[in-house]
Amino acid sequence: MTKAYDALIIGAGHNGLVCAFYLAKAGLKVRIVEARDVVGGAAVTEEFAPGFRNSVASYTVSLLQPKVIADMKLADYGYRVIERPISNFLPQEDGGYLKLGGGLERTQAEFRKFSGRDADVLPAYYDALENVAELLRDLALRVPPNVGEGMRTLLDGARQGRRFATLSLEQQRDVLDLFTKSARTMLDSWFESEAVKAAFGFDAVVGNYASPDTPGSAYVLLHHVFGEVNGKKGAWGHSVGGMGKITEIMAKVCRDLGVEISLESPVNKVLVDGGKAVGVKLVSGEEIAAARVIANVGPKLLYERLMDTGDLPADFERRIKGFKAGSGTFRMNVALSELPRFSCLPEPGEHHQSGIILAPTLDYMDRAFLDAKQHGWSKAPIVEMLIPSTVDDSLAPEGCHVASLFCQQFAPELPNGRDWDDEEEAAADAILDTVERHAPGFRASIVGSTRLSPKGLERKFGLVGGDIMHGNMSLDQLWAARPVLGNGGYRGPVKGLYMCGAGTHPGGGVTGAPGHNAAQVILRDRGFFAPRWR
C-alpha cells in the first residue's frame, strides 16, 4: 500500500470537501480520491457549447449551511450568491400566470387574482411552514441518535426532541401533517386555487419520483424551504460562476489546509481486514491505507458496488437492497440565442430571473407521474427552467443565454427492458415540446444542448438510479433511519467506515450538513472532544 492517511474520503463532492475541511483543520492527514477529472461531484460548472457555461446537475443555492459558509470563509475566496427577485413564475393553461415571492404583500396580491381567501390565509400558512422549517434547521447540524447504543441513544434522542416538545399542539399537528400526508392533502386543507396549490406543490415532487398524492410527499415540499440565502430564510439564488464555483472554492480551502485531492482516481473497492476498513483499492490497482474510510457516495453505490458481500452483516446487506433510490430526474442545459418569450408574459422581466415552473396544477403533476410509471416518461413532463445568465454574464456570449431545464417524472429504469441510451433523445424532445407550448420559438433559439437521463446522471456522477438525493426522502429513510436504523449516525456497519454524503441525515441538496456532521462524529471517535452527556 501507499503511505497511510488519517482519513481517506471517497468522492470530492461538496460534502466530501466539507468533511475534509473540518478533519484537516483538526490536524488530520486527509486525502480525497475522486473518479472524475474535476472536483465538485454533482455541483460543477462546465462549458457545453462554445462560449456557453452552466451548472451541470445541481443548479441553484439555498440549502448550503451558513455555519459551513462561515467556517470555511467561502466569501473570502470569492463565494457570491445573487438572490432571485421573486421565487417562482408559473404560466397557466388559460394564458394567465402566477408569481410567487418578492415579499408577503406582493405574493398576496398575486394570489388575489386567483382567490381572495387564499391570499388571506397565506400568512398563517407561512407561519406554519416556518415553525416546522425552524425545527429542521435546528436538527440539520445535529448527529441523529444512533439506535442501539443504550443510554446514549436515549439521551441524544431526548436532547434533540426537546425542540419538538416546546411546540404548541397546533404546531405539533403541522409537523405530523408535513411528515405523513401527501402534498395535495396538506395543501387542500389550506388553499382553494389550483394555481396556488401548484405553486407550493411543485417542491413536493422535486427529486421525488412520486405523485403529489403520494403519502409523505408533503415532507419533500418542506425540505426545499428550510434554507436561506444571504441571511434571508427561504430565499433562493444563483451562484456567480455556477455551482462549480462553490466547490472550486471549497477545494482551494481544503488544499490550503494540506488536503490531498486525487482526480481521475475511481475506487474499485473498500479494503476490509479483520472486520475493519483499512483503505481502498483504486481501479488503477493502487491501494491506499487509511485509519478510517469516509464515503461521500450514495449507500447503494458504496455497499452494493464498492464492498465485498462477505464484509457486511447479512441483515444490513438485506436492508440496503431494500433502500429506495431513484428520483425520476432528467437534466438538460440549453444554449440560447435569445431569451424565451412566454406567451403569457413575453417581454424581459423579473420572471426570467426566477424559477420558471411549467406545471400549472397538481393534476398535471399527478398525470406526469402516472405517465412515467406506464410509459417511462411523461408526455407532458414537469419542467423547471432557470436562466442564470440573466444575472451572471460570464456564462454566455453577449446577447445570448444559458438555461437549466430540471425535469421530473422520468422512470429511473424504463419498463419492458428498454434502455435510456436508446430513448434519451425522444424524452428530451418531450421536454422541449413542453417548453415550446409556453414559449413559442424556444426551439428555434437553441444553439447547443446537453441532456442527462437518469442513466446518464448515474454514469456521469455515480448517482444510482439518477437519484439526486442519494436515496428517497421518505419517512422510513430520514433522520436516524438514513440510510439504515442503527447506522444513522454516519458510522458504517464496519469499524473504521463512515458516510458523509446525502444518503445520510439530513439528506439531499447542496447543504454541507452531512459532511459537517460526519466530521464531528469522526473527531469524537478519535477522542478530540467528549460527548456532552458524559
Coordinates of C-alpha atoms in Angstrom, one line a residue:
M1 CA 0.0 0.0 0.0
T2 CA 0.9 3.7 -0.4
K3 CA 1.5 5.8 2.7
A4 CA -1.2 5.8 5.3
Y5 CA -3.6 8.6 5.9
D6 CA -5.7 9.5 9.0
A7 CA -8.7 9.8 6.7
L8 CA -9.5 8.8 3.2
I9 CA -12.6 10.3 1.6
I10 CA -14.3 8.7 -1.5
G11 CA -15.7 11.4 -3.7
A12 CA -14.8 15.1 -4.0
G13 CA -18.4 16.3 -4.0
H14 CA -19.3 19.2 -1.7
N15 CA -20.0 17.1 1.3
G16 CA -16.6 15.3 1.0
L17 CA -14.9 18.6 0.7
V18 CA -16.7 20.0 3.8
C19 CA -15.8 16.8 5.8
A20 CA -12.2 17.1 4.7
F21 CA -12.0 20.7 5.8
Y22 CA -13.1 20.0 9.3
L23 CA -10.8 17.0 9.7
A24 CA -7.8 18.8 8.2
K25 CA -8.5 21.8 10.4
A26 CA -8.3 19.5 13.4
G27 CA -4.9 18.3 12.3
L28 CA -5.7 15.0 10.5
K29 CA -3.9 14.0 7.4
V30 CA -6.6 13.7 4.7
R31 CA -6.8 12.5 1.1
I32 CA -9.7 12.6 -1.2
V33 CA -10.0 10.3 -4.2
E34 CA -12.3 11.4 -7.0
A35 CA -13.4 9.4 -10.0
R36 CA -13.9 12.4 -12.4
D37 CA -11.3 14.9 -13.6
V38 CA -12.8 17.8 -11.7
V39 CA -13.9 18.3 -8.1
G40 CA -17.5 19.0 -7.1
G41 CA -19.5 15.9 -7.7
A42 CA -22.9 17.0 -9.0
A43 CA -22.1 20.6 -8.1
V44 CA -19.9 21.5 -11.2
T45 CA -19.8 24.1 -13.9
E46 CA -18.8 23.1 -17.4
E47 CA -18.7 24.6 -20.9
F48 CA -21.2 22.6 -23.0
A49 CA -21.2 24.7 -26.2
P50 CA -18.5 27.2 -27.4
G51 CA -18.7 30.2 -25.1
F52 CA -21.6 28.7 -23.0
R53 CA -21.1 27.5 -19.5
N54 CA -23.6 26.3 -16.9
S55 CA -24.1 24.2 -13.8
V56 CA -24.4 20.6 -15.0
A57 CA -26.6 19.0 -12.3
S58 CA -27.1 21.0 -9.1
Y59 CA -28.2 24.4 -10.3
T60 CA -29.4 26.7 -7.5
V61 CA -28.5 27.8 -4.0
S62 CA -30.4 27.9 -0.7
L63 CA -29.7 25.0 1.5
L64 CA -25.9 25.5 2.0
Q65 CA -25.5 25.8 5.7
P66 CA -24.5 29.3 7.0
K67 CA -22.1 27.7 9.5
V68 CA -20.3 25.9 6.8
I69 CA -20.0 29.1 4.7
A70 CA -18.6 31.0 7.7
D71 CA -16.3 28.2 9.0
M72 CA -14.7 27.7 5.5
K73 CA -14.6 31.5 4.9
L74 CA -16.0 30.9 1.5
A75 CA -16.8 34.6 0.9
D76 CA -13.1 35.4 1.4
Y77 CA -12.4 33.1 -1.6
G78 CA -15.0 34.6 -3.9
Y79 CA -18.3 32.9 -2.9
R80 CA -21.2 35.1 -4.1
V81 CA -24.9 34.4 -4.5
I82 CA -27.4 36.7 -6.2
E83 CA -30.9 36.3 -4.8
R84 CA -33.9 35.8 -7.1
P85 CA -36.1 38.9 -7.3
I86 CA -39.1 36.5 -7.0
S87 CA -39.1 32.8 -6.2
N88 CA -41.1 31.3 -9.0
F89 CA -43.1 32.1 -12.1
L90 CA -45.9 29.7 -13.2
P91 CA -47.6 30.2 -16.6
Q92 CA -51.1 28.9 -16.5
E93 CA -53.1 26.9 -19.1
D94 CA -55.6 29.7 -19.6
G95 CA -53.0 32.2 -20.6
G96 CA -52.5 33.8 -17.2
Y97 CA -49.6 33.4 -14.8
L98 CA -48.8 33.5 -11.1
K99 CA -45.7 34.9 -9.4
L100 CA -44.6 33.7 -6.1
G101 CA -42.2 35.6 -3.8
G102 CA -40.9 39.2 -3.6
G103 CA -42.4 39.6 -0.1
L104 CA -45.7 38.7 1.6
E105 CA -47.7 41.6 0.3
R106 CA -46.6 41.1 -3.3
T107 CA -47.5 37.4 -3.1
Q108 CA -50.8 38.1 -1.6
A109 CA -51.6 40.5 -4.4
E110 CA -50.8 37.8 -6.9
F111 CA -52.9 35.2 -5.1
R112 CA -55.9 37.6 -5.1
K113 CA -56.0 37.2 -8.9
F114 CA -57.0 33.6 -8.2
S115 CA -58.6 33.6 -4.7
G116 CA -59.1 36.3 -2.1
R117 CA -59.4 33.6 0.6
D118 CA -56.0 32.1 -0.4
A119 CA -54.4 35.5 -0.1
D120 CA -55.9 35.9 3.4
V121 CA -54.7 32.6 4.8
L122 CA -51.2 32.9 3.3
P123 CA -49.6 34.5 6.4
A124 CA -50.8 31.6 8.6
Y125 CA -49.6 29.1 6.1
Y126 CA -46.1 30.7 6.0
D127 CA -46.1 30.7 9.9
A128 CA -46.9 27.0 10.0
L129 CA -44.2 26.1 7.5
E130 CA -41.6 28.3 9.2
N131 CA -42.2 26.7 12.6
V132 CA -41.5 23.3 11.1
A133 CA -38.7 24.6 9.0
E134 CA -37.0 26.1 12.1
L135 CA -37.2 22.6 13.7
L136 CA -35.4 21.1 10.7
R137 CA -32.8 23.9 10.7
D138 CA -32.1 23.0 14.3
L139 CA -31.7 19.3 13.5
A140 CA -29.7 19.7 10.3
L141 CA -26.3 20.1 12.0
R142 CA -27.1 17.6 14.8
V143 CA -26.0 14.0 14.7
P144 CA -29.1 11.7 14.9
P145 CA -29.3 9.4 17.8
N146 CA -27.9 6.1 16.8
V147 CA -30.4 3.4 17.7
G148 CA -28.7 0.5 19.6
E149 CA -26.3 2.5 21.8
G150 CA -28.3 2.2 25.0
M151 CA -28.4 5.2 27.3
R152 CA -26.5 7.3 24.8
T153 CA -29.3 6.8 22.3
L154 CA -32.0 7.8 24.8
L155 CA -30.1 10.9 25.9
D156 CA -29.3 12.0 22.3
G157 CA -33.0 11.4 21.3
A158 CA -34.3 13.3 24.3
R159 CA -32.0 16.3 23.7
Q160 CA -33.0 16.5 20.0
G161 CA -36.7 16.0 20.9
R162 CA -36.8 18.9 23.3
R163 CA -37.4 21.4 20.5
F164 CA -40.5 19.4 19.4
A165 CA -41.8 19.3 22.9
T166 CA -41.8 23.1 23.1
L167 CA -44.1 23.4 20.1
S168 CA -47.8 24.2 20.7
L169 CA -50.3 21.5 20.0
E170 CA -51.3 23.2 16.7
Q171 CA -47.6 23.3 15.6
Q172 CA -47.2 19.6 16.5
R173 CA -50.1 18.8 14.3
D174 CA -48.5 20.8 11.5
V175 CA -45.3 18.6 11.9
L176 CA -47.4 15.5 11.7
D177 CA -49.2 16.7 8.6
L178 CA -46.0 17.6 6.8
F179 CA -44.2 14.4 7.7
T180 CA -47.0 12.0 6.8
K181 CA -49.6 13.5 4.5
S182 CA -49.5 13.9 0.7
A183 CA -48.8 17.3 -0.7
R184 CA -52.3 17.5 -2.1
T185 CA -54.0 16.6 1.1
M186 CA -52.0 19.1 3.1
L187 CA -52.4 21.9 0.5
D188 CA -56.1 21.2 0.1
S189 CA -56.5 21.9 3.8
W190 CA -55.1 25.4 3.3
F191 CA -56.0 26.7 -0.3
E192 CA -58.7 26.5 -2.9
S193 CA -57.0 27.8 -6.1
E194 CA -55.3 25.1 -8.2
A195 CA -52.7 27.6 -9.4
V196 CA -51.8 28.5 -5.8
K197 CA -51.6 24.8 -4.8
A198 CA -49.3 24.1 -7.8
A199 CA -47.0 27.0 -6.8
F200 CA -46.3 25.3 -3.5
G201 CA -46.8 21.7 -4.6
F202 CA -44.1 21.7 -7.1
D203 CA -41.4 21.4 -4.4
A204 CA -43.0 18.2 -3.3
V205 CA -42.0 16.4 -6.5
V206 CA -38.5 17.9 -7.0
G207 CA -36.1 15.0 -6.9
N208 CA -39.0 12.8 -5.8
Y209 CA -40.3 10.1 -8.2
A210 CA -43.8 10.3 -6.8
S211 CA -47.2 12.0 -7.3
P212 CA -48.3 15.0 -5.2
D213 CA -50.9 12.4 -4.0
T214 CA -48.3 10.1 -2.6
P215 CA -48.3 10.0 1.3
G216 CA -45.2 11.6 2.7
S217 CA -44.7 13.9 -0.3
A218 CA -45.6 16.9 1.9
Y219 CA -42.2 16.5 3.6
V220 CA -40.3 16.8 0.4
L221 CA -42.1 20.2 -0.1
L222 CA -40.8 21.2 3.3
H223 CA -37.2 20.0 2.7
H224 CA -36.9 22.7 0.0
V225 CA -38.0 25.6 2.2
F226 CA -35.7 25.4 5.2
G227 CA -32.7 27.0 3.5
E228 CA -31.6 30.7 3.3
V229 CA -29.5 33.0 1.1
N230 CA -27.5 35.9 2.4
G231 CA -29.3 35.7 5.7
K232 CA -32.8 35.6 4.2
K233 CA -34.7 32.5 5.3
G234 CA -36.5 30.6 2.5
A235 CA -34.7 32.5 -0.3
W236 CA -33.1 31.0 -3.4
G237 CA -30.3 32.4 -5.5
H238 CA -27.7 32.0 -8.3
S239 CA -24.1 31.2 -7.5
V240 CA -21.9 33.5 -9.6
G241 CA -19.8 31.3 -11.8
G242 CA -22.3 28.4 -11.4
M243 CA -22.5 25.7 -8.8
G244 CA -19.0 24.6 -9.7
K245 CA -17.6 27.9 -8.3
I246 CA -18.7 26.8 -4.9
T247 CA -16.9 23.5 -5.0
E248 CA -13.8 25.0 -6.6
I249 CA -13.6 27.4 -3.7
M250 CA -14.1 24.6 -1.2
A251 CA -11.3 22.6 -2.8
K252 CA -9.0 25.6 -2.6
V253 CA -9.8 26.0 1.1
C254 CA -9.1 22.3 1.7
R255 CA -5.8 22.3 -0.3
D256 CA -4.6 25.3 1.8
L257 CA -5.1 23.1 4.9
G258 CA -3.0 20.3 3.3
V259 CA -5.7 18.1 2.0
E260 CA -4.5 15.9 -0.9
I261 CA -7.1 15.7 -3.7
S262 CA -6.5 13.0 -6.4
L263 CA -8.6 13.3 -9.5
E264 CA -9.3 10.5 -12.1
S265 CA -8.9 8.0 -9.2
P266 CA -12.0 5.9 -9.2
V267 CA -12.3 3.4 -6.3
N268 CA -12.7 -0.3 -7.1
K269 CA -13.5 -1.4 -3.6
V270 CA -13.1 -0.6 0.1
L271 CA -10.5 -2.8 1.7
V272 CA -11.6 -4.6 4.9
D273 CA -9.2 -6.6 7.2
G274 CA -10.2 -8.2 10.4
G275 CA -13.6 -6.6 10.3
K276 CA -12.2 -3.1 9.9
A277 CA -12.0 -0.8 6.9
V278 CA -8.3 -0.2 6.3
G279 CA -8.2 1.6 3.0
V280 CA -9.3 1.4 -0.6
K281 CA -8.2 -0.1 -3.9
L282 CA -8.4 2.1 -6.9
V283 CA -9.4 0.9 -10.4
S284 CA -5.7 1.5 -11.3
G285 CA -4.7 -1.2 -8.8
E286 CA -3.2 1.3 -6.3
E287 CA -4.0 0.5 -2.7
I288 CA -4.2 3.4 -0.2
A289 CA -4.1 2.7 3.5
A290 CA -6.1 4.8 5.9
A291 CA -7.1 4.7 9.6
R292 CA -10.7 5.5 8.5
V293 CA -12.5 5.4 5.2
I294 CA -15.3 8.0 4.6
A295 CA -17.7 7.5 1.8
N296 CA -19.2 10.6 0.1
V297 CA -21.2 8.4 -2.3
G298 CA -24.7 7.0 -2.0
P299 CA -25.4 4.0 0.2
K300 CA -26.4 1.9 -2.9
L301 CA -23.1 2.6 -4.6
L302 CA -21.0 2.1 -1.5
Y303 CA -22.5 -1.1 -0.1
E304 CA -23.6 -2.9 -3.3
R305 CA -20.7 -2.0 -5.6
L306 CA -17.7 -0.9 -3.6
M307 CA -17.7 -3.6 -0.9
D308 CA -17.4 -7.4 -0.9
T309 CA -20.6 -9.1 0.3
G310 CA -18.8 -11.0 3.0
D311 CA -17.6 -7.8 4.6
L312 CA -21.1 -6.7 5.6
P313 CA -23.5 -8.1 8.2
A314 CA -26.2 -10.1 6.5
D315 CA -29.1 -8.2 7.9
F316 CA -27.5 -4.9 6.9
E317 CA -26.9 -6.1 3.4
R318 CA -30.6 -7.2 3.1
R319 CA -31.8 -3.8 4.2
I320 CA -29.5 -1.9 1.9
K321 CA -31.0 -3.9 -1.0
G322 CA -34.4 -2.5 0.1
F323 CA -33.1 1.1 0.4
K324 CA -35.1 3.0 -2.2
A325 CA -33.2 5.2 -4.7
G326 CA -34.3 6.8 -7.9
S327 CA -35.5 10.4 -8.1
G328 CA -37.0 10.4 -11.7
T329 CA -35.0 13.4 -12.8
F330 CA -33.9 14.3 -16.3
R331 CA -31.4 17.2 -16.6
M332 CA -30.8 19.4 -19.7
N333 CA -28.7 22.5 -20.4
V334 CA -29.5 24.7 -23.4
A335 CA -27.6 27.5 -25.1
L336 CA -29.9 30.2 -26.4
S337 CA -29.5 32.9 -28.9
E338 CA -32.2 35.0 -27.1
L339 CA -34.4 35.0 -24.0
P340 CA -37.5 32.8 -24.2
R341 CA -40.7 34.8 -24.8
F342 CA -43.6 33.3 -22.8
S343 CA -47.0 33.7 -24.3
C344 CA -48.4 35.0 -21.0
L345 CA -45.6 37.4 -20.3
P346 CA -43.4 37.8 -23.4
E347 CA -41.2 40.8 -22.6
P348 CA -37.9 40.5 -20.5
G349 CA -38.5 40.9 -16.7
E350 CA -38.0 39.6 -13.2
H351 CA -39.7 36.3 -14.2
H352 CA -36.7 35.4 -16.3
Q353 CA -34.6 35.6 -13.1
S354 CA -36.8 33.3 -11.1
G355 CA -37.6 29.6 -11.2
I356 CA -39.9 29.1 -14.1
I357 CA -42.3 26.3 -13.3
L358 CA -44.1 24.5 -16.2
A359 CA -46.6 22.5 -14.2
P360 CA -49.7 24.5 -13.7
T361 CA -51.7 22.2 -11.4
L362 CA -51.4 19.3 -9.1
D363 CA -53.4 17.2 -11.5
Y364 CA -50.8 18.0 -14.2
M365 CA -48.1 16.7 -11.8
D366 CA -50.1 13.6 -11.0
R367 CA -50.6 12.8 -14.7
A368 CA -46.9 13.2 -15.3
F369 CA -46.1 10.6 -12.6
L370 CA -48.7 8.2 -13.9
D371 CA -47.4 8.6 -17.5
A372 CA -43.9 7.9 -16.3
K373 CA -44.9 4.7 -14.5
Q374 CA -46.7 3.4 -17.6
H375 CA -44.6 4.7 -20.4
G376 CA -41.2 5.6 -18.9
W377 CA -41.5 9.3 -19.0
S378 CA -44.3 11.9 -19.0
K379 CA -45.8 13.1 -22.3
A380 CA -46.1 16.5 -20.6
P381 CA -43.3 16.5 -18.1
I382 CA -42.8 18.8 -15.1
V383 CA -40.1 21.3 -16.1
E384 CA -38.3 24.0 -14.0
M385 CA -36.3 26.4 -16.1
L386 CA -33.6 28.7 -14.7
I387 CA -31.8 31.3 -16.8
P388 CA -28.7 32.2 -14.7
S389 CA -27.1 34.3 -17.5
T390 CA -29.7 37.0 -16.7
V391 CA -27.7 37.8 -13.6
D392 CA -24.3 36.3 -14.4
D393 CA -23.0 37.4 -17.8
S394 CA -19.9 35.2 -17.5
L395 CA -21.9 32.2 -18.6
A396 CA -22.8 33.1 -22.2
P397 CA -21.7 35.4 -25.0
E398 CA -23.1 38.9 -25.1
G399 CA -26.8 38.9 -26.0
C400 CA -27.1 35.1 -25.5
H401 CA -28.2 33.0 -22.6
V402 CA -28.0 29.6 -20.9
A403 CA -31.0 27.8 -19.4
S404 CA -31.1 24.9 -17.0
L405 CA -34.0 22.5 -17.6
F406 CA -34.6 20.5 -14.4
C407 CA -37.3 17.9 -15.3
Q408 CA -39.3 15.5 -13.2
Q409 CA -41.1 12.2 -13.8
F410 CA -38.7 10.1 -15.8
A411 CA -38.5 6.4 -14.7
P412 CA -35.1 5.5 -13.1
E413 CA -35.4 2.2 -15.1
L414 CA -37.6 2.1 -18.2
P415 CA -40.3 -0.6 -18.4
N416 CA -40.1 -3.6 -20.6
G417 CA -36.3 -3.7 -20.7
R418 CA -35.9 -0.5 -22.7
D419 CA -32.6 1.4 -22.4
W420 CA -32.3 5.2 -21.7
D421 CA -29.4 5.3 -24.2
D422 CA -31.9 4.5 -26.9
E423 CA -34.6 6.8 -25.8
E424 CA -32.9 9.8 -24.2
E425 CA -33.4 11.9 -27.4
A426 CA -37.1 11.2 -27.5
A427 CA -37.5 12.1 -23.9
A428 CA -35.6 15.4 -24.5
D429 CA -38.0 16.2 -27.3
A430 CA -40.9 15.8 -25.0
I431 CA -39.3 18.3 -22.6
L432 CA -38.6 20.8 -25.4
D433 CA -42.2 20.4 -26.7
T434 CA -43.4 21.3 -23.2
V435 CA -41.4 24.5 -23.1
E436 CA -42.4 25.3 -26.7
R437 CA -46.1 25.2 -25.7
H438 CA -45.5 28.0 -23.2
A439 CA -42.7 29.9 -25.1
P440 CA -43.2 29.6 -28.9
G441 CA -39.9 30.0 -30.7
F442 CA -37.9 28.4 -27.9
R443 CA -36.6 25.5 -30.1
A444 CA -35.5 27.9 -32.8
S445 CA -33.4 29.8 -30.3
I446 CA -31.4 26.7 -29.2
V447 CA -27.8 26.7 -30.5
G448 CA -26.5 23.9 -28.3
S449 CA -27.6 21.5 -25.6
T450 CA -26.8 18.6 -23.3
R451 CA -29.1 16.0 -21.7
L452 CA -28.7 13.6 -18.9
S453 CA -31.3 10.9 -18.3
P454 CA -31.4 9.0 -15.0
K455 CA -28.9 6.6 -16.5
G456 CA -26.8 9.5 -17.7
L457 CA -26.8 11.0 -14.2
E458 CA -25.7 7.7 -12.8
R459 CA -22.9 7.2 -15.4
K460 CA -21.6 10.8 -15.0
F461 CA -21.9 11.3 -11.3
G462 CA -22.4 7.9 -9.7
L463 CA -26.0 8.7 -8.7
V464 CA -27.6 5.3 -8.6
G465 CA -30.9 5.4 -10.4
G466 CA -30.2 9.0 -11.2
D467 CA -31.1 9.9 -7.6
I468 CA -30.0 13.4 -6.9
M469 CA -30.8 12.8 -3.2
H470 CA -28.7 9.6 -2.9
G471 CA -31.9 7.9 -1.8
N472 CA -35.6 8.6 -1.4
M473 CA -36.5 11.2 1.2
S474 CA -39.4 9.1 2.6
L475 CA -40.2 8.9 6.3
D476 CA -38.6 5.4 6.5
Q477 CA -35.3 6.8 5.2
L478 CA -34.9 10.0 7.2
W479 CA -33.0 11.2 10.3
A480 CA -31.8 8.2 12.5
A481 CA -33.0 5.7 9.8
R482 CA -31.0 7.3 7.0
P483 CA -29.7 5.0 5.4
V484 CA -30.5 2.2 7.9
L485 CA -31.7 2.4 11.5
G486 CA -28.7 1.6 13.7
N487 CA -26.4 3.2 11.2
G488 CA -27.9 6.7 11.1
G489 CA -25.1 8.4 12.9
Y490 CA -22.6 8.5 9.9
R491 CA -20.9 5.3 11.0
G492 CA -21.0 2.3 8.7
P493 CA -21.6 -1.3 9.8
V494 CA -17.8 -2.0 9.6
K495 CA -15.4 -0.4 12.1
G496 CA -13.4 2.5 10.6
L497 CA -16.0 3.1 7.8
Y498 CA -18.0 6.3 7.8
M499 CA -20.6 8.0 5.5
C500 CA -20.7 11.7 4.8
G501 CA -23.0 12.1 1.7
A502 CA -26.6 12.9 1.0
G503 CA -27.6 9.3 1.8
T504 CA -27.2 10.3 5.5
H505 CA -29.1 12.9 7.6
P506 CA -30.4 15.5 6.6
G507 CA -30.4 14.2 3.0
G508 CA -30.1 15.8 -0.4
G509 CA -29.4 19.2 -1.7
V510 CA -26.2 21.3 -1.5
T511 CA -26.2 21.7 2.2
G512 CA -22.8 20.6 3.5
A513 CA -24.6 19.3 6.6
P514 CA -23.7 15.6 6.2
G515 CA -20.1 16.5 5.7
H516 CA -20.1 18.7 8.7
N517 CA -21.8 16.2 10.9
A518 CA -19.8 13.2 9.8
A519 CA -16.6 15.1 10.7
Q520 CA -17.8 15.8 14.2
V521 CA -18.5 12.1 14.7
I522 CA -15.1 11.1 13.4
L523 CA -13.3 13.6 15.6
R524 CA -15.4 12.5 18.6
D525 CA -14.5 8.9 17.9
R526 CA -10.9 9.9 17.7
G527 CA -11.1 11.5 21.1
F528 CA -10.9 15.1 20.1
F529 CA -13.9 16.0 22.3
A530 CA -16.2 14.1 24.5
P531 CA -19.9 13.8 24.1
R532 CA -21.8 16.3 26.2
W533 CA -23.8 13.6 28.0
R534 CA -20.6 12.3 29.6

